[in-house]
Tab-separated table of C-alpha atoms in Angstrom:
chain	number	residue	atom	x	y	z
A	1	MET	CA	-32.298	-33.952	-26.754
A	2	LYS	CA	-31.367	-30.896	-28.786
A	3	ASN	CA	-28.239	-28.886	-28.295
A	4	THR	CA	-28.571	-25.397	-26.875
A	5	PRO	CA	-26.419	-22.466	-28.005
A	6	GLU	CA	-23.241	-21.806	-26.074
A	7	PRO	CA	-23.610	-18.961	-23.598
A	8	HIS	CA	-21.748	-15.885	-24.779
A	9	ALA	CA	-18.166	-15.653	-23.720
A	10	GLY	CA	-18.553	-12.960	-21.069
A	11	TYR	CA	-16.198	-10.139	-20.142
A	12	ALA	CA	-12.451	-10.544	-20.241
A	13	ALA	CA	-11.090	-11.171	-16.775
A	14	ARG	CA	-9.363	-8.305	-15.027
A	15	ASP	CA	-5.571	-8.430	-14.981
A	16	ARG	CA	-5.124	-8.016	-11.252
A	17	ALA	CA	-1.348	-7.702	-11.656
A	18	TRP	CA	-1.971	-4.565	-13.729
A	19	HIS	CA	-4.398	-2.940	-11.311
A	20	PRO	CA	-3.227	-1.901	-7.855
A	21	PRO	CA	-3.543	-4.667	-5.249
A	22	ALA	CA	-5.977	-4.128	-2.377
A	23	LEU	CA	-3.136	-4.033	0.130
A	24	HIS	CA	-0.396	-1.462	-0.422
A	25	PRO	CA	1.017	-0.556	3.020
A	26	PRO	CA	2.649	2.751	1.978
A	27	TYR	CA	-0.951	3.892	1.366
A	28	LYS	CA	-1.834	3.474	5.019
A	29	THR	CA	-5.620	3.379	4.812
A	30	SER	CA	-5.427	0.338	2.540
A	31	VAL	CA	-3.971	-1.767	5.384
A	32	MET	CA	-7.246	-2.182	7.290
A	33	ARG	CA	-9.510	-1.877	4.255
A	34	ALA	CA	-8.011	-4.657	2.119
A	35	PRO	CA	-9.753	-8.055	2.188
A	36	SER	CA	-7.433	-10.732	3.577
A	37	ALA	CA	-9.041	-13.641	1.710
A	38	PRO	CA	-8.500	-13.977	-2.024
A	39	LEU	CA	-11.278	-12.771	-4.286
A	40	LEU	CA	-13.570	-15.561	-5.451
A	41	SER	CA	-13.353	-15.887	-9.241
A	42	LEU	CA	-16.657	-15.885	-11.042
A	43	PRO	CA	-17.461	-15.822	-14.736
A	44	THR	CA	-19.717	-12.928	-15.665
A	45	SER	CA	-23.418	-13.633	-16.104
A	46	LEU	CA	-26.352	-11.483	-17.119
A	47	GLY	CA	-26.286	-9.411	-13.928
A	48	GLU	CA	-22.664	-8.446	-14.479
A	49	GLU	CA	-22.977	-8.031	-18.253
A	50	THR	CA	-25.810	-5.530	-18.043
A	51	GLY	CA	-25.800	-2.184	-16.313
A	52	PRO	CA	-27.683	1.076	-15.988
A	53	VAL	CA	-28.032	3.322	-19.013
A	54	PHE	CA	-27.907	7.101	-18.763
A	55	GLY	CA	-29.377	9.443	-21.324
A	56	HIS	CA	-28.635	12.992	-22.354
A	57	ALA	CA	-31.904	14.092	-20.757
A	58	MET	CA	-30.247	13.584	-17.391
A	59	LEU	CA	-27.472	16.096	-18.098
A	60	GLY	CA	-27.730	19.783	-17.328
A	61	ASP	CA	-26.405	22.397	-19.770
A	62	MET	CA	-23.406	23.155	-17.553
A	63	ASP	CA	-22.557	19.672	-16.297
A	64	HIS	CA	-19.435	19.457	-18.495
A	65	ASP	CA	-18.179	22.960	-17.600
A	66	LEU	CA	-16.651	23.057	-14.115
A	67	VAL	CA	-15.343	26.564	-14.777
A	68	HIS	CA	-18.916	27.836	-14.665
A	69	ASN	CA	-21.278	25.213	-13.229
A	70	PHE	CA	-20.898	26.455	-9.650
A	71	ALA	CA	-20.053	30.075	-10.435
A	72	GLU	CA	-22.191	33.122	-9.837
A	73	PRO	CA	-23.699	34.623	-12.995
A	74	GLY	CA	-20.989	36.410	-14.955
A	75	GLU	CA	-18.176	34.897	-12.905
A	76	SER	CA	-15.906	31.889	-13.294
A	77	ALA	CA	-13.523	29.755	-11.259
A	78	ILE	CA	-9.946	30.935	-10.620
A	79	GLY	CA	-7.053	28.897	-12.009
A	80	PRO	CA	-5.522	27.608	-15.224
A	81	ARG	CA	-8.360	27.040	-17.671
A	82	ILE	CA	-8.118	23.626	-19.311
A	83	ILE	CA	-10.007	21.261	-21.569
A	84	VAL	CA	-9.791	17.554	-20.771
A	85	HIS	CA	-10.773	15.259	-23.601
A	86	GLY	CA	-10.209	11.751	-24.859
A	87	ARG	CA	-11.802	8.559	-26.007
A	88	VAL	CA	-13.295	5.658	-24.111
A	89	THR	CA	-12.744	2.286	-25.766
A	90	ASP	CA	-12.786	-1.296	-24.548
A	91	GLU	CA	-9.814	-3.656	-24.454
A	92	MET	CA	-10.615	-4.836	-27.967
A	93	GLY	CA	-10.395	-1.252	-29.209
A	94	ARG	CA	-14.110	-0.809	-29.734
A	95	PRO	CA	-15.440	2.646	-28.816
A	96	VAL	CA	-17.785	2.809	-25.832
A	97	PRO	CA	-20.610	5.197	-26.767
A	98	ASN	CA	-22.918	6.830	-24.197
A	99	ALA	CA	-20.550	6.022	-21.349
A	100	LEU	CA	-21.147	8.229	-18.320
A	101	LEU	CA	-18.047	9.924	-16.917
A	102	GLU	CA	-18.322	11.648	-13.560
A	103	VAL	CA	-15.356	13.763	-12.487
A	104	TRP	CA	-14.387	15.508	-9.273
A	105	GLN	CA	-11.363	17.483	-8.178
A	106	ALA	CA	-9.844	20.096	-5.894
A	107	ASN	CA	-9.664	23.751	-6.885
A	108	ALA	CA	-6.551	25.517	-8.196
A	109	GLY	CA	-5.148	25.720	-4.654
A	110	GLY	CA	-5.667	22.049	-3.896
A	111	ARG	CA	-8.767	22.607	-1.726
A	112	TYR	CA	-11.794	20.324	-2.037
A	113	ARG	CA	-15.321	21.560	-1.432
A	114	HIS	CA	-16.222	18.847	1.072
A	115	LYS	CA	-17.574	18.889	4.627
A	116	LYS	CA	-14.696	16.784	5.936
A	117	GLU	CA	-11.862	18.698	4.254
A	118	SER	CA	-9.955	21.264	6.294
A	119	TYR	CA	-6.827	22.148	4.305
A	120	LEU	CA	-5.978	25.790	4.952
A	121	ALA	CA	-5.948	26.754	1.278
A	122	PRO	CA	-9.170	28.680	0.658
A	123	LEU	CA	-12.253	27.582	-1.198
A	124	ASP	CA	-12.982	29.292	-4.492
A	125	PRO	CA	-16.526	30.666	-4.163
A	126	ASN	CA	-17.036	30.030	-7.879
A	127	PHE	CA	-15.785	26.451	-8.001
A	128	GLY	CA	-17.701	23.346	-6.933
A	129	GLY	CA	-15.478	20.637	-8.382
A	130	CYS	CA	-17.935	18.192	-9.952
A	131	GLY	CA	-18.847	17.535	-13.551
A	132	ARG	CA	-20.180	14.808	-15.791
A	133	VAL	CA	-20.415	14.014	-19.469
A	134	LEU	CA	-21.520	11.213	-21.799
A	135	THR	CA	-19.282	9.905	-24.561
A	136	ASP	CA	-20.529	10.401	-28.111
A	137	GLU	CA	-21.237	7.649	-30.648
A	138	GLN	CA	-17.488	7.212	-31.265
A	139	GLY	CA	-16.612	7.163	-27.586
A	140	PHE	CA	-15.199	10.693	-27.400
A	141	TYR	CA	-15.737	12.998	-24.429
A	142	GLU	CA	-14.675	16.514	-23.453
A	143	PHE	CA	-15.121	18.772	-20.462
A	144	ARG	CA	-13.786	22.104	-19.262
A	145	THR	CA	-12.334	22.803	-15.878
A	146	ILE	CA	-9.462	24.488	-14.087
A	147	GLN	CA	-6.251	22.617	-13.434
A	148	PRO	CA	-6.364	21.363	-9.827
A	149	GLY	CA	-3.559	22.060	-7.387
A	150	ALA	CA	-1.525	19.526	-5.440
A	151	TYR	CA	-2.533	19.094	-1.821
A	152	PRO	CA	-1.076	17.582	1.346
A	153	TRP	CA	-2.643	14.588	3.072
A	154	PRO	CA	-2.046	12.897	6.403
A	155	ASN	CA	-0.395	9.675	5.249
A	156	GLY	CA	3.367	9.925	5.562
A	157	GLY	CA	4.899	12.878	7.366
A	158	ASN	CA	5.125	14.982	4.219
A	159	ASP	CA	2.917	13.439	1.558
A	160	TRP	CA	1.424	15.524	-1.226
A	161	ARG	CA	-0.942	14.262	-3.884
A	162	PRO	CA	0.002	15.168	-7.449
A	163	ALA	CA	-2.523	17.347	-9.259
A	164	HIS	CA	-5.267	14.934	-10.298
A	165	ILE	CA	-8.846	14.606	-11.439
A	166	HIS	CA	-10.960	11.677	-10.221
A	167	PHE	CA	-12.950	9.795	-12.862
A	168	SER	CA	-15.889	7.443	-12.363
A	169	LEU	CA	-16.879	5.437	-15.439
A	170	PHE	CA	-19.855	3.393	-16.502
A	171	GLY	CA	-19.624	1.227	-19.584
A	172	THR	CA	-22.558	-0.897	-20.604
A	173	ALA	CA	-21.944	-3.577	-17.967
A	174	PHE	CA	-21.748	-3.476	-14.181
A	175	ALA	CA	-18.556	-5.556	-14.570
A	176	GLN	CA	-16.915	-2.570	-16.306
A	177	ARG	CA	-17.493	-0.175	-13.413
A	178	LEU	CA	-14.294	1.728	-12.797
A	179	ILE	CA	-12.963	4.591	-10.717
A	180	THR	CA	-9.543	6.013	-11.431
A	181	GLN	CA	-7.488	9.210	-11.298
A	182	MET	CA	-5.980	11.256	-14.103
A	183	TYR	CA	-2.592	12.902	-13.596
A	184	PHE	CA	-0.824	15.610	-15.593
A	185	GLU	CA	2.234	15.080	-17.796
A	186	GLY	CA	5.412	16.351	-16.205
A	187	ASP	CA	4.182	16.577	-12.610
A	188	PRO	CA	7.221	15.795	-10.418
A	189	LEU	CA	4.980	14.606	-7.553
A	190	ILE	CA	3.729	11.567	-9.490
A	191	PRO	CA	6.616	9.219	-8.612
A	192	HIS	CA	6.451	10.223	-4.926
A	193	CYS	CA	2.779	9.382	-4.430
A	194	PRO	CA	1.883	6.201	-2.468
A	195	ILE	CA	-1.532	6.036	-4.171
A	196	VAL	CA	0.066	6.101	-7.618
A	197	GLY	CA	2.726	3.758	-6.243
A	198	ALA	CA	0.090	1.126	-5.502
A	199	ILE	CA	0.113	0.433	-9.248
A	200	PRO	CA	2.866	-2.143	-9.769
A	201	GLN	CA	3.843	-1.513	-13.396
A	202	LYS	CA	5.349	1.650	-14.822
A	203	ASP	CA	3.429	1.516	-18.085
A	204	ALA	CA	0.185	1.156	-16.141
A	205	VAL	CA	1.051	4.350	-14.251
A	206	GLU	CA	1.867	6.088	-17.529
A	207	SER	CA	-1.586	5.215	-18.859
A	208	LEU	CA	-3.048	7.483	-16.142
A	209	ILE	CA	-0.987	10.505	-17.165
A	210	ALA	CA	-2.758	12.893	-19.514
A	211	GLU	CA	-0.683	14.466	-22.268
A	212	LEU	CA	-0.618	18.144	-23.060
A	213	ASP	CA	-2.463	18.452	-26.383
A	214	MET	CA	-1.602	21.694	-28.154
A	215	THR	CA	-3.714	20.713	-31.175
A	216	ARG	CA	-6.858	20.997	-29.075
A	217	THR	CA	-5.678	23.955	-27.012
A	218	VAL	CA	-7.819	27.036	-27.669
A	219	PRO	CA	-5.571	30.088	-28.166
A	220	MET	CA	-6.036	32.849	-25.603
A	221	ASP	CA	-8.537	30.646	-23.754
A	222	ALA	CA	-7.649	27.161	-22.468
A	223	ARG	CA	-4.929	24.544	-22.736
A	224	ALA	CA	-5.999	20.984	-23.569
A	225	TRP	CA	-5.034	17.633	-22.090
A	226	ARG	CA	-5.787	14.273	-23.648
A	227	PHE	CA	-6.764	11.300	-21.491
A	228	ASP	CA	-7.912	8.083	-23.166
A	229	ILE	CA	-9.647	5.445	-21.080
A	230	VAL	CA	-9.961	1.684	-21.622
A	231	LEU	CA	-12.766	-0.362	-20.093
A	232	ARG	CA	-13.019	-4.131	-19.906
A	233	GLY	CA	-13.926	-5.807	-23.173
A	234	LYS	CA	-16.581	-8.347	-23.917
A	235	ARG	CA	-15.369	-11.460	-25.599
A	236	GLN	CA	-17.520	-12.211	-28.612
A	237	THR	CA	-18.240	-15.419	-30.420
A	238	LEU	CA	-18.092	-15.405	-34.205
A	239	PHE	CA	-21.866	-15.579	-34.283
A	240	GLU	CA	-22.170	-12.520	-32.081
A	241	ASN	CA	-19.608	-10.718	-34.216
A	242	ARG	CA	-21.720	-11.260	-37.288
A	243	LEU	CA	-24.841	-10.120	-35.501
A	244	GLU	CA	-23.239	-6.836	-34.591
A	245	GLY	CA	-21.490	-6.461	-37.928
A	246	LEU	CA	-18.046	-6.241	-36.387
B	1	MET	CA	6.330	-17.146	-33.155
B	2	THR	CA	2.850	-16.673	-31.756
B	3	ARG	CA	0.514	-14.265	-33.401
B	4	ARG	CA	-0.086	-11.077	-31.426
B	5	TYR	CA	-3.554	-9.615	-31.300
B	6	PRO	CA	-3.930	-5.889	-30.770
B	7	THR	CA	-5.546	-5.626	-27.367
B	8	LEU	CA	-5.424	-2.706	-24.982
B	9	LYS	CA	-4.864	-2.806	-21.252
B	10	GLU	CA	-7.745	-1.729	-19.034
B	11	THR	CA	-7.207	1.666	-17.419
B	12	PRO	CA	-5.888	0.887	-13.943
B	13	SER	CA	-8.100	1.586	-10.969
B	14	GLN	CA	-7.307	4.107	-8.266
B	15	THR	CA	-9.034	4.742	-4.968
B	16	ALA	CA	-12.162	6.893	-4.973
B	17	GLY	CA	-10.623	8.799	-2.056
B	18	PRO	CA	-12.364	10.477	0.885
B	19	TYR	CA	-14.031	13.171	-1.239
B	20	VAL	CA	-15.765	10.832	-3.679
B	21	HIS	CA	-19.074	12.479	-2.759
B	22	ILE	CA	-18.116	15.668	-4.605
B	23	GLY	CA	-18.410	13.794	-7.877
B	24	MET	CA	-20.888	11.027	-7.082
B	25	ASN	CA	-23.159	12.469	-4.354
B	26	PRO	CA	-22.490	16.227	-4.390
B	27	ASN	CA	-25.703	17.133	-2.576
B	28	VAL	CA	-24.664	14.866	0.321
B	29	THR	CA	-21.629	17.017	0.981
B	30	GLY	CA	-23.390	20.321	0.538
B	31	ILE	CA	-22.695	21.071	-3.123
B	32	HIS	CA	-26.137	22.142	-4.211
B	33	GLY	CA	-27.310	23.609	-7.466
B	34	VAL	CA	-25.027	21.732	-9.850
B	35	TYR	CA	-27.071	18.525	-10.092
B	36	GLU	CA	-30.741	18.638	-9.131
B	37	THR	CA	-30.485	15.342	-7.264
B	38	ASP	CA	-27.703	12.883	-6.631
B	39	LEU	CA	-27.622	10.120	-9.191
B	40	GLY	CA	-29.023	6.778	-8.050
B	41	THR	CA	-30.883	7.977	-4.966
B	42	THR	CA	-34.240	6.955	-6.412
B	43	MET	CA	-34.647	3.502	-7.914
B	44	LYS	CA	-38.431	3.672	-8.161
B	45	THR	CA	-40.114	6.215	-10.406
B	46	GLY	CA	-43.713	5.111	-9.797
B	47	ALA	CA	-45.782	2.125	-8.736
B	48	VAL	CA	-43.431	-0.839	-9.008
B	49	ARG	CA	-44.141	-4.520	-9.313
B	50	GLY	CA	-43.257	-6.886	-6.501
B	51	GLU	CA	-42.273	-6.509	-2.882
B	52	GLU	CA	-40.778	-3.162	-1.910
B	53	ILE	CA	-37.895	-3.601	0.480
B	54	THR	CA	-35.324	-1.493	2.297
B	55	VAL	CA	-31.761	-2.654	2.772
B	56	THR	CA	-29.550	-1.010	5.391
B	57	GLY	CA	-26.137	-1.780	6.799
B	58	THR	CA	-22.611	-0.614	7.378
B	59	VAL	CA	-19.178	-1.355	5.967
B	60	THR	CA	-16.512	-2.100	8.588
B	61	ASP	CA	-12.727	-2.305	8.351
B	62	GLY	CA	-10.302	-4.870	9.756
B	63	MET	CA	-10.442	-3.302	13.211
B	64	GLY	CA	-14.212	-3.166	13.322
B	65	GLY	CA	-14.308	0.520	12.546
B	66	VAL	CA	-17.291	1.696	10.527
B	67	LEU	CA	-16.433	3.370	7.221
B	68	LYS	CA	-18.099	6.763	7.084
B	69	ASP	CA	-16.769	7.602	3.639
B	70	ALA	CA	-17.871	4.560	1.629
B	71	VAL	CA	-20.098	4.805	-1.432
B	72	LEU	CA	-22.094	1.744	-2.457
B	73	GLU	CA	-23.838	0.934	-5.708
B	74	ILE	CA	-26.267	-1.877	-6.399
B	75	TRP	CA	-27.510	-3.427	-9.635
B	76	GLN	CA	-30.308	-5.938	-9.706
B	77	ALA	CA	-33.200	-7.441	-11.622
B	78	ASP	CA	-36.806	-6.394	-11.087
B	79	ALA	CA	-39.383	-8.534	-9.285
B	80	ASP	CA	-39.753	-10.729	-12.387
B	81	GLY	CA	-36.016	-11.290	-12.742
B	82	LEU	CA	-35.595	-8.846	-15.649
B	83	PHE	CA	-32.920	-6.164	-15.963
B	84	ASN	CA	-33.794	-2.639	-17.032
B	85	ALA	CA	-30.996	-2.599	-19.611
B	86	PRO	CA	-30.552	-2.892	-23.389
B	87	GLY	CA	-28.831	-6.264	-22.912
B	88	GLU	CA	-32.035	-7.742	-21.496
B	89	THR	CA	-33.521	-9.874	-24.281
B	90	ARG	CA	-35.907	-12.092	-22.282
B	91	GLY	CA	-38.637	-9.522	-21.793
B	92	VAL	CA	-39.327	-5.948	-20.780
B	93	ALA	CA	-38.382	-4.989	-17.238
B	94	ASP	CA	-40.645	-2.932	-14.978
B	95	PRO	CA	-40.364	0.567	-16.524
B	96	GLU	CA	-40.830	2.194	-13.092
B	97	PHE	CA	-37.796	0.446	-11.628
B	98	SER	CA	-34.238	1.386	-12.637
B	99	GLY	CA	-32.511	-1.576	-11.008
B	100	TRP	CA	-29.530	0.641	-10.157
B	101	GLY	CA	-28.940	2.578	-6.971
B	102	ARG	CA	-26.133	4.512	-5.346
B	103	ALA	CA	-25.874	5.409	-1.676
B	104	ALA	CA	-23.276	7.220	0.359
B	105	ALA	CA	-22.753	5.840	3.828
B	106	ASP	CA	-23.974	8.450	6.317
B	107	LEU	CA	-21.081	10.835	6.981
B	108	GLN	CA	-21.719	10.601	10.764
B	109	THR	CA	-22.967	7.048	11.358
B	110	GLY	CA	-21.742	5.108	8.340
B	111	GLU	CA	-25.191	3.599	7.725
B	112	TYR	CA	-26.242	3.124	4.123
B	113	ARG	CA	-29.768	2.596	2.856
B	114	PHE	CA	-31.370	1.427	-0.370
B	115	ASP	CA	-35.122	1.561	-1.027
B	116	THR	CA	-35.629	-1.050	-3.697
B	117	VAL	CA	-37.661	-4.141	-4.623
B	118	LYS	CA	-36.903	-7.770	-3.949
B	119	PRO	CA	-35.428	-9.155	-7.173
B	120	GLY	CA	-36.756	-12.194	-8.994
B	121	ARG	CA	-34.603	-15.116	-10.047
B	122	VAL	CA	-32.217	-14.744	-12.975
B	123	PRO	CA	-30.690	-17.606	-14.969
B	124	TRP	CA	-27.013	-18.445	-14.618
B	125	ARG	CA	-24.861	-18.965	-17.717
B	126	ASP	CA	-25.973	-22.581	-18.096
B	127	GLY	CA	-29.662	-21.814	-17.636
B	128	ARG	CA	-29.981	-22.875	-13.994
B	129	LEU	CA	-31.835	-20.308	-11.913
B	130	GLN	CA	-29.856	-18.226	-9.462
B	131	ALA	CA	-31.346	-17.345	-6.091
B	132	PRO	CA	-32.633	-13.763	-5.769
B	133	HIS	CA	-29.641	-11.515	-5.263
B	134	ILE	CA	-28.389	-7.964	-5.627
B	135	SER	CA	-24.951	-7.154	-7.044
B	136	MET	CA	-23.094	-4.643	-4.879
B	137	TRP	CA	-19.986	-2.560	-5.571
B	138	ILE	CA	-18.150	-0.697	-2.832
B	139	VAL	CA	-15.604	2.113	-3.138
B	140	ALA	CA	-13.939	4.281	-0.501
B	141	ARG	CA	-10.705	5.842	0.634
B	142	GLY	CA	-8.215	3.008	1.137
B	143	ILE	CA	-9.921	0.731	-1.392
B	144	ASN	CA	-7.656	0.688	-4.445
B	145	ILE	CA	-10.098	-1.138	-6.697
B	146	GLY	CA	-13.872	-1.319	-6.204
B	147	LEU	CA	-15.054	-4.436	-4.396
B	148	HIS	CA	-17.807	-6.586	-5.904
B	149	THR	CA	-20.031	-8.689	-3.688
B	150	ARG	CA	-23.548	-10.125	-3.790
B	151	LEU	CA	-26.405	-9.722	-1.379
B	152	TYR	CA	-28.656	-12.780	-1.006
B	153	PHE	CA	-31.675	-13.087	1.305
B	154	ASP	CA	-31.773	-15.259	4.417
B	155	ASP	CA	-35.479	-16.015	3.887
B	156	GLU	CA	-34.765	-17.698	0.527
B	157	ALA	CA	-33.145	-20.822	1.948
B	158	GLU	CA	-34.433	-23.169	-0.728
B	159	ALA	CA	-33.331	-21.000	-3.648
B	160	ASN	CA	-30.018	-20.263	-1.929
B	161	SER	CA	-29.349	-23.991	-1.514
B	162	GLU	CA	-29.377	-24.472	-5.285
B	163	ASP	CA	-27.777	-21.190	-6.336
B	164	PRO	CA	-24.953	-21.788	-8.855
B	165	VAL	CA	-22.719	-19.191	-7.218
B	166	LEU	CA	-23.336	-19.981	-3.554
B	167	THR	CA	-22.945	-23.719	-4.098
B	168	ARG	CA	-19.535	-23.341	-5.779
B	169	ILE	CA	-18.006	-21.601	-2.755
B	170	GLU	CA	-15.410	-23.918	-1.251
B	171	HIS	CA	-15.591	-22.501	2.265
B	172	GLN	CA	-19.313	-22.964	2.807
B	173	HIS	CA	-19.096	-21.485	6.308
B	174	ARG	CA	-18.463	-18.123	4.621
B	175	VAL	CA	-21.776	-18.180	2.723
B	176	PRO	CA	-23.665	-16.435	5.571
B	177	THR	CA	-21.502	-13.347	4.936
B	178	LEU	CA	-23.519	-12.906	1.731
B	179	LEU	CA	-26.936	-13.257	3.394
B	180	ALA	CA	-28.986	-10.204	4.298
B	181	ALA	CA	-31.004	-10.767	7.475
B	182	ARG	CA	-34.721	-10.053	7.387
B	183	THR	CA	-35.226	-7.955	10.520
B	184	ALA	CA	-38.811	-6.833	9.921
B	185	ASP	CA	-41.395	-6.869	7.191
B	186	GLY	CA	-39.675	-5.615	4.057
B	187	LEU	CA	-36.522	-4.699	5.965
B	188	TYR	CA	-33.144	-6.364	5.494
B	189	ARG	CA	-29.810	-5.809	7.189
B	190	PHE	CA	-26.613	-6.416	5.214
B	191	ASP	CA	-23.334	-5.524	6.912
B	192	VAL	CA	-20.133	-5.743	4.912
B	193	ARG	CA	-16.868	-6.654	6.645
B	194	LEU	CA	-13.856	-5.783	4.548
B	195	GLN	CA	-11.280	-7.777	6.502
B	196	GLY	CA	-10.870	-10.258	9.343
B	197	GLU	CA	-13.497	-12.175	11.251
B	198	ASN	CA	-16.583	-12.952	9.151
B	199	GLU	CA	-14.959	-11.197	6.204
B	200	THR	CA	-17.480	-10.754	3.406
B	201	ILE	CA	-16.860	-12.742	0.240
B	202	PHE	CA	-15.737	-10.516	-2.627
B	203	PHE	CA	-15.735	-11.605	-6.236
B	204	ASP	CA	-13.330	-11.281	-9.131
B	205	MET	CA	-15.636	-11.406	-12.090
């Protein structure tokens, strides 16, 4: 009987002590939506190590420009104009090219354009709040938007979310699927937030805070914020390394 | 002293929140004109191979309440067990079938629906064949990190009995939580229970 090659080493396991746990009682909705049984550990196999691929043909011309993609011709959204940019890499530091980022956010007053949202701050008729972009060959991405406002939510008696932008990320594998939130450097609401507070470690929280980036700020136009993102990494055998020239 | 390798920490997850649809299914919540259609609503782009099926269900919380703000994604092989992805090296998947779908639970009823095909069998890491299954990922307000589960089919008893994942589950009485029930020709029901009685098995993988 001949030997068969070892299966590849799969994706690095998630560090569940780094991510927020399912149950974090100060975030009240998590109490009834957290599984009570432990997760069943499973090595990744082909179905987890593959995933859908999205091409540039899917993107519209304005998908990465939230200032204009819902605005009437000649108009734009109200609020601080910003550029959000960064790089998507994996845990081994390899860039993740052609990763799809979908973003959504409230307007400058903290109001979401959603059927079930009723905050009294008004909608901006020129702001929808959704955008998407693909990373380039080196893993870099960039989009334009307006800086969202903080908004109140019915959790504690006086809870306010920090200004944030939601991110949904696809790598190359379904196992890498990730949704997170980006916060803004210096926002005093960050340490008060029970959703942020679900993350146990301080340096994990800090990795969600975008830094003001004056080098990419466009004078007389838009400030820039840098937000780098790390997706799970695939362990590689030496043989696979050589194949891919890494 | 041990050698330290330069590795990065994965970006921590946060909940998708109640307004996830703005970014992932904008047309569902009335944001029209930005994206032509919501991503993942159509898995079939033409005549597909294999049996076309519809999967419906709900996601319920620990008090039996139906989540009306959940978003579900599925990823699966085609009818021949091939993935429509660059990492698929065993053959060429059905070009008319994406293998990936996204559905928002209905904002009023909480029902989700996927129009897809019944997947073929895919090998496990050691070469043994897995039973036909669909990988599912669930996000919502109150869910701090997306939940991974698998949908198997209750009319595949023989394949299920030798599936490398199902057979390794210690509490075998929980296996039925992963089985979609065939309720009519081509129609399967798969209800997800986040917590409590008959809690669905979720995976850390």
